[in-house]
């Protein structure tokens, strides 16, 4: 089993910065990609950023140039540095880990979510 623990959300003014952290524990040998999703009130959950084991990254168009995802393999942690925050970035942010299995498809482990609120 893999567990994830998120931290770093909060309230910030527009133009400010926050850094989210997601630490994985448990059966971490089979972790594949790690990423962040967000869900604003009334909206569907959407990808924000993801990082693969080869350190390649994917970003939503809306955050490119403002957000940076990075990983620390030694700590089994992924970070999301969010700069130049906008009110439309307000959402609950969820960490998602892809766990590989040898004979079955991979499965996803989600964090509990952390609230990010950006005031105008």
Backbone as JSON, one array per atom type, in Angstrom:
{
  "sequence": "XXXXXXXXXXXXXXXXXXXXXXXXXXXXXXXXXXXXXXXXXXXXXXXXXXXXXXXXXXXXXXXXXXXXXXXXXXXXXXXXXXXXXXXXXXXXXXXXXXXXXXXXXXXXXXXXXXXXXXXX",
  "N": [[0.83, -1.19, 0.0], [0.42, 2.24, -0.72], [0.74, 5.39, 0.71], [-0.14, 8.85, 0.79], [0.76, 12.12, 1.76], [-0.21, 15.37, 1.93], [0.79, 18.82, 2.0], [0.97, 22.38, 2.62], [-0.92, 24.12, 1.53], [-3.07, 27.08, 1.55], [-4.0, 30.52, 2.25], [-3.53, 33.19, 0.05], [-2.55, 36.3, -1.41], [-3.38, 37.59, -4.66], [-0.84, 37.23, -7.08], [0.98, 36.3, -5.33], [2.89, 33.55, -3.82], [2.97, 30.0, -3.31], [4.0, 26.85, -1.96], [3.42, 23.52, -2.53], [3.59, 20.31, -1.01], [4.05, 16.8, -1.35], [4.27, 13.81, 0.14], [5.22, 10.48, -0.2], [4.64, 7.26, 1.18], [5.1, 3.89, 2.43], [4.61, 1.1, 0.31], [6.69, 1.93, -1.74], [8.29, 1.29, -3.86], [7.27, 0.84, -6.34], [6.36, 3.13, -7.45], [5.33, 5.25, -10.05], [4.57, 7.81, -12.03], [4.14, 11.03, -10.48], [1.91, 13.52, -9.42], [-0.04, 16.59, -9.54], [-3.38, 17.51, -9.12], [-6.31, 19.55, -9.45], [-9.37, 20.83, -8.08], [-11.85, 23.01, -8.54], [-14.62, 24.7, -7.02], [-17.62, 23.41, -8.16], [-16.5, 22.58, -10.5], [-14.87, 20.12, -12.64], [-12.33, 17.78, -11.62], [-9.0, 18.52, -12.5], [-5.94, 18.1, -14.32], [-2.98, 19.53, -13.09], [-0.15, 19.47, -12.98], [2.43, 17.09, -13.74], [4.99, 14.73, -13.02], [7.32, 12.49, -14.37], [9.16, 9.37, -13.88], [11.49, 9.68, -15.39], [11.92, 12.31, -15.13], [10.59, 13.94, -16.89], [8.11, 16.4, -17.56], [4.69, 17.5, -17.33], [2.36, 20.03, -17.93], [-0.63, 21.85, -17.22], [-2.04, 24.11, -19.57], [-2.88, 26.48, -18.44], [-1.22, 26.98, -16.29], [1.37, 27.02, -17.09], [4.62, 28.33, -17.06], [4.2, 29.6, -14.67], [3.87, 27.74, -12.6], [5.85, 25.17, -11.11], [6.79, 21.85, -11.13], [8.5, 19.47, -9.17], [10.69, 16.82, -8.07], [11.88, 14.89, -5.29], [13.69, 12.26, -5.06], [15.0, 10.92, -3.01], [13.54, 11.56, -0.78], [11.09, 10.74, -1.49], [9.19, 12.53, -2.38], [7.12, 14.99, -3.88], [6.96, 18.23, -5.23], [5.12, 21.27, -5.68], [5.68, 24.25, -6.9], [4.18, 27.28, -6.81], [3.82, 30.2, -8.42], [3.06, 33.69, -8.99], [0.29, 33.67, -8.47], [-3.2, 33.43, -9.22], [-6.62, 34.5, -8.78], [-8.23, 32.61, -10.04], [-6.86, 30.29, -9.65], [-7.71, 29.26, -7.34], [-8.68, 26.47, -5.52], [-9.19, 23.05, -4.48], [-6.33, 21.22, -4.06], [-4.98, 18.21, -5.17], [-2.79, 15.53, -4.59], [-1.57, 13.01, -6.7], [-0.55, 9.69, -7.14], [0.89, 7.34, -9.27], [0.89, 3.93, -9.25], [2.7, 1.16, -10.13], [1.98, -2.19, -11.18], [2.86, -5.64, -11.45], [1.4, -7.6, -12.89], [-1.05, -6.56, -13.33], [-3.07, -3.72, -14.34], [-1.78, -0.35, -13.69], [-2.48, 1.47, -10.6], [-4.1, 4.23, -8.93], [-3.21, 6.45, -6.32], [-4.61, 8.74, -4.2], [-4.19, 11.86, -2.52], [-5.52, 13.57, 0.42], [-6.22, 16.1, -0.19], [-5.59, 19.62, -0.38], [-6.41, 22.9, 0.49], [-6.21, 25.7, -1.59], [-6.38, 29.09, -1.67], [-6.8, 32.02, -3.41], [-6.8, 35.38, -3.08], [-8.24, 38.34, -4.5]],
  "CA": [[0.0, 0.0, 0.0], [1.11, 3.53, -0.76], [-0.01, 6.51, 1.28], [0.4, 10.16, 0.45], [0.43, 13.19, 2.7], [-0.01, 16.67, 1.31], [0.88, 19.98, 2.87], [1.41, 23.61, 1.98], [-1.99, 24.99, 1.04], [-3.35, 28.24, 2.39], [-4.59, 31.73, 1.66], [-2.5, 34.1, -0.44], [-3.06, 37.34, -2.3], [-3.02, 37.46, -6.06], [0.55, 37.57, -7.33], [1.83, 35.64, -4.34], [3.41, 32.21, -4.09], [2.82, 28.92, -2.35], [4.61, 25.59, -2.37], [2.76, 22.33, -2.03], [4.43, 19.12, -0.88], [3.34, 15.52, -1.28], [5.22, 12.78, 0.53], [4.72, 9.12, -0.34], [5.2, 6.28, 2.11], [4.55, 2.56, 2.23], [5.25, 0.3, -0.75], [7.03, 3.0, -2.68], [9.21, 0.85, -4.9], [6.6, 0.75, -7.63], [5.78, 4.42, -7.83], [5.64, 5.73, -11.38], [4.43, 9.26, -12.08], [3.54, 11.75, -9.35], [1.39, 14.77, -9.96], [-1.02, 17.4, -8.82], [-4.64, 17.85, -9.76], [-7.08, 20.49, -8.64], [-10.81, 20.86, -8.33], [-12.51, 24.21, -8.05], [-16.02, 24.48, -6.69], [-18.49, 23.3, -9.32], [-15.76, 22.12, -11.68], [-14.28, 18.79, -12.59], [-10.92, 17.71, -11.26], [-8.16, 18.66, -13.69], [-4.5, 17.98, -14.15], [-2.19, 20.75, -12.98], [1.22, 19.14, -13.39], [2.83, 15.73, -13.44], [6.39, 14.44, -13.3], [7.56, 11.08, -14.59], [10.45, 8.92, -13.32], [12.61, 10.22, -16.17], [11.86, 13.75, -14.81], [9.81, 14.71, -17.84], [6.99, 17.05, -16.89], [3.51, 17.92, -18.08], [1.65, 21.11, -17.25], [-1.82, 22.44, -17.83], [-1.71, 25.37, -20.24], [-3.21, 27.62, -17.59], [-0.21, 27.21, -15.25], [2.71, 27.03, -17.68], [5.36, 29.56, -16.81], [3.94, 30.08, -13.31], [4.01, 26.64, -11.66], [6.94, 24.24, -11.39], [6.74, 20.59, -10.38], [9.81, 18.85, -9.0], [10.66, 15.67, -7.19], [13.06, 14.52, -4.5], [13.57, 10.8, -4.97], [15.49, 10.46, -1.71], [12.49, 11.79, 0.2], [9.83, 10.27, -2.08], [8.33, 13.7, -2.26], [6.96, 15.84, -5.06], [6.63, 19.59, -4.86], [4.54, 22.14, -6.69], [5.93, 25.65, -6.61], [3.16, 28.07, -7.51], [4.12, 31.63, -8.41], [2.12, 34.57, -9.72], [-1.03, 33.05, -8.31], [-4.37, 34.19, -9.65], [-7.84, 34.03, -8.11], [-8.75, 31.4, -10.7], [-6.11, 29.12, -9.16], [-8.36, 28.79, -6.12], [-9.19, 25.11, -5.68], [-8.56, 22.02, -3.64], [-5.27, 20.57, -4.81], [-4.8, 16.81, -4.78], [-1.64, 14.8, -5.08], [-1.89, 11.69, -7.23], [0.61, 8.84, -7.43], [0.62, 6.17, -10.1], [1.63, 2.79, -8.72], [2.76, 0.07, -11.1], [1.83, -3.57, -10.72], [3.52, -6.49, -12.45], [0.49, -8.38, -13.73], [-2.33, -5.85, -13.47], [-2.85, -2.3, -14.7], [-1.41, 0.51, -12.56], [-3.59, 2.1, -9.9], [-3.82, 5.59, -8.48], [-3.4, 6.79, -4.92], [-4.9, 10.17, -4.08], [-4.11, 12.48, -1.22], [-6.78, 14.05, 0.96], [-6.48, 17.42, -0.75], [-5.23, 20.79, 0.4], [-7.1, 24.06, -0.06], [-5.46, 26.88, -1.99], [-7.3, 30.2, -1.92], [-6.09, 33.21, -3.86], [-7.69, 36.54, -2.99], [-7.94, 39.39, -5.47]],
  "C": [[0.87, 1.24, 0.0], [0.18, 4.58, -0.14], [0.66, 7.81, 0.87], [-0.09, 11.18, 1.46], [0.79, 14.51, 2.07], [0.12, 17.75, 2.37], [1.19, 21.21, 2.03], [0.32, 24.51, 1.44], [-2.18, 26.18, 1.96], [-3.99, 29.36, 1.61], [-3.47, 32.68, 1.28], [-3.15, 35.14, -1.33], [-2.62, 37.07, -3.73], [-1.61, 37.98, -6.29], [1.51, 36.9, -6.38], [2.22, 34.23, -4.75], [3.06, 31.26, -2.96], [3.58, 27.71, -2.88], [3.88, 24.45, -1.7], [3.76, 21.17, -2.0], [3.55, 17.89, -0.79], [4.38, 14.44, -1.02], [4.55, 11.42, 0.45], [5.39, 8.21, 0.67], [4.53, 4.94, 1.85], [5.32, 1.81, 1.16], [5.61, 1.21, -1.91], [7.92, 2.56, -3.81], [8.58, 0.87, -6.28], [5.94, 2.05, -8.06], [6.25, 4.8, -9.21], [5.52, 7.25, -11.36], [3.81, 9.79, -10.79], [3.07, 13.09, -9.88], [0.39, 15.44, -9.07], [-2.23, 17.66, -9.72], [-5.33, 18.89, -8.89], [-8.54, 20.45, -9.05], [-11.39, 22.11, -7.69], [-13.99, 23.91, -7.83], [-16.85, 24.47, -7.96], [-17.81, 22.81, -10.58], [-15.28, 20.69, -11.51], [-12.82, 18.87, -12.16], [-10.08, 17.74, -12.53], [-6.7, 18.52, -13.34], [-3.88, 19.37, -14.06], [-0.79, 20.49, -13.51], [1.53, 17.72, -12.97], [4.29, 15.56, -13.8], [6.57, 12.94, -13.36], [8.91, 10.67, -14.0], [11.66, 9.45, -14.09], [12.69, 11.74, -16.05], [11.18, 14.58, -15.9], [8.56, 15.23, -17.15], [5.88, 17.41, -17.88], [2.79, 18.98, -17.27], [0.36, 21.45, -17.98], [-1.41, 23.77, -18.45], [-1.9, 26.57, -19.31], [-2.15, 27.92, -16.53], [1.2, 27.26, -15.81], [3.36, 28.39, -17.46], [5.16, 30.12, -15.41], [4.19, 28.99, -12.26], [5.18, 25.76, -12.1], [6.8, 23.02, -10.5], [8.15, 20.01, -10.31], [9.7, 17.7, -8.03], [11.96, 15.48, -6.46], [12.96, 13.02, -4.26], [14.01, 10.27, -3.6], [14.42, 10.58, -0.63], [11.13, 11.29, -0.29], [8.77, 11.36, -2.02], [8.28, 14.45, -3.59], [6.47, 17.2, -4.59], [5.95, 20.3, -6.02], [4.76, 23.57, -6.23], [4.99, 26.49, -7.47], [3.47, 29.55, -7.33], [3.07, 32.4, -9.2], [0.7, 34.03, -9.66], [-2.15, 34.01, -8.67], [-5.6, 33.68, -8.89], [-8.41, 32.77, -8.74], [-7.95, 30.15, -10.37], [-6.73, 28.56, -7.88], [-9.03, 27.45, -6.35], [-8.65, 24.25, -4.55], [-7.56, 21.29, -4.52], [-5.03, 19.17, -4.25], [-3.52, 16.26, -5.4], [-2.11, 13.44, -5.59], [-0.61, 10.95, -7.57], [0.14, 7.65, -8.25], [1.51, 5.03, -9.61], [1.55, 1.65, -9.74], [2.56, -1.28, -10.42], [2.31, -4.47, -11.84], [2.54, -7.16, -13.39], [-0.87, -7.73, -13.9], [-2.05, -4.4, -13.85], [-2.44, -1.47, -13.47], [-2.65, 1.06, -11.85], [-3.13, 3.43, -9.33], [-4.07, 5.71, -6.98], [-3.54, 8.3, -4.82], [-4.67, 10.64, -2.64], [-5.47, 13.02, -0.8], [-7.16, 15.43, 0.43], [-6.07, 18.53, 0.19], [-5.79, 22.03, -0.3], [-6.1, 25.16, -0.38], [-6.48, 27.96, -2.34], [-6.49, 31.44, -2.26], [-7.08, 34.38, -3.88], [-7.27, 37.62, -3.98], [-7.64, 40.72, -4.8]]
}
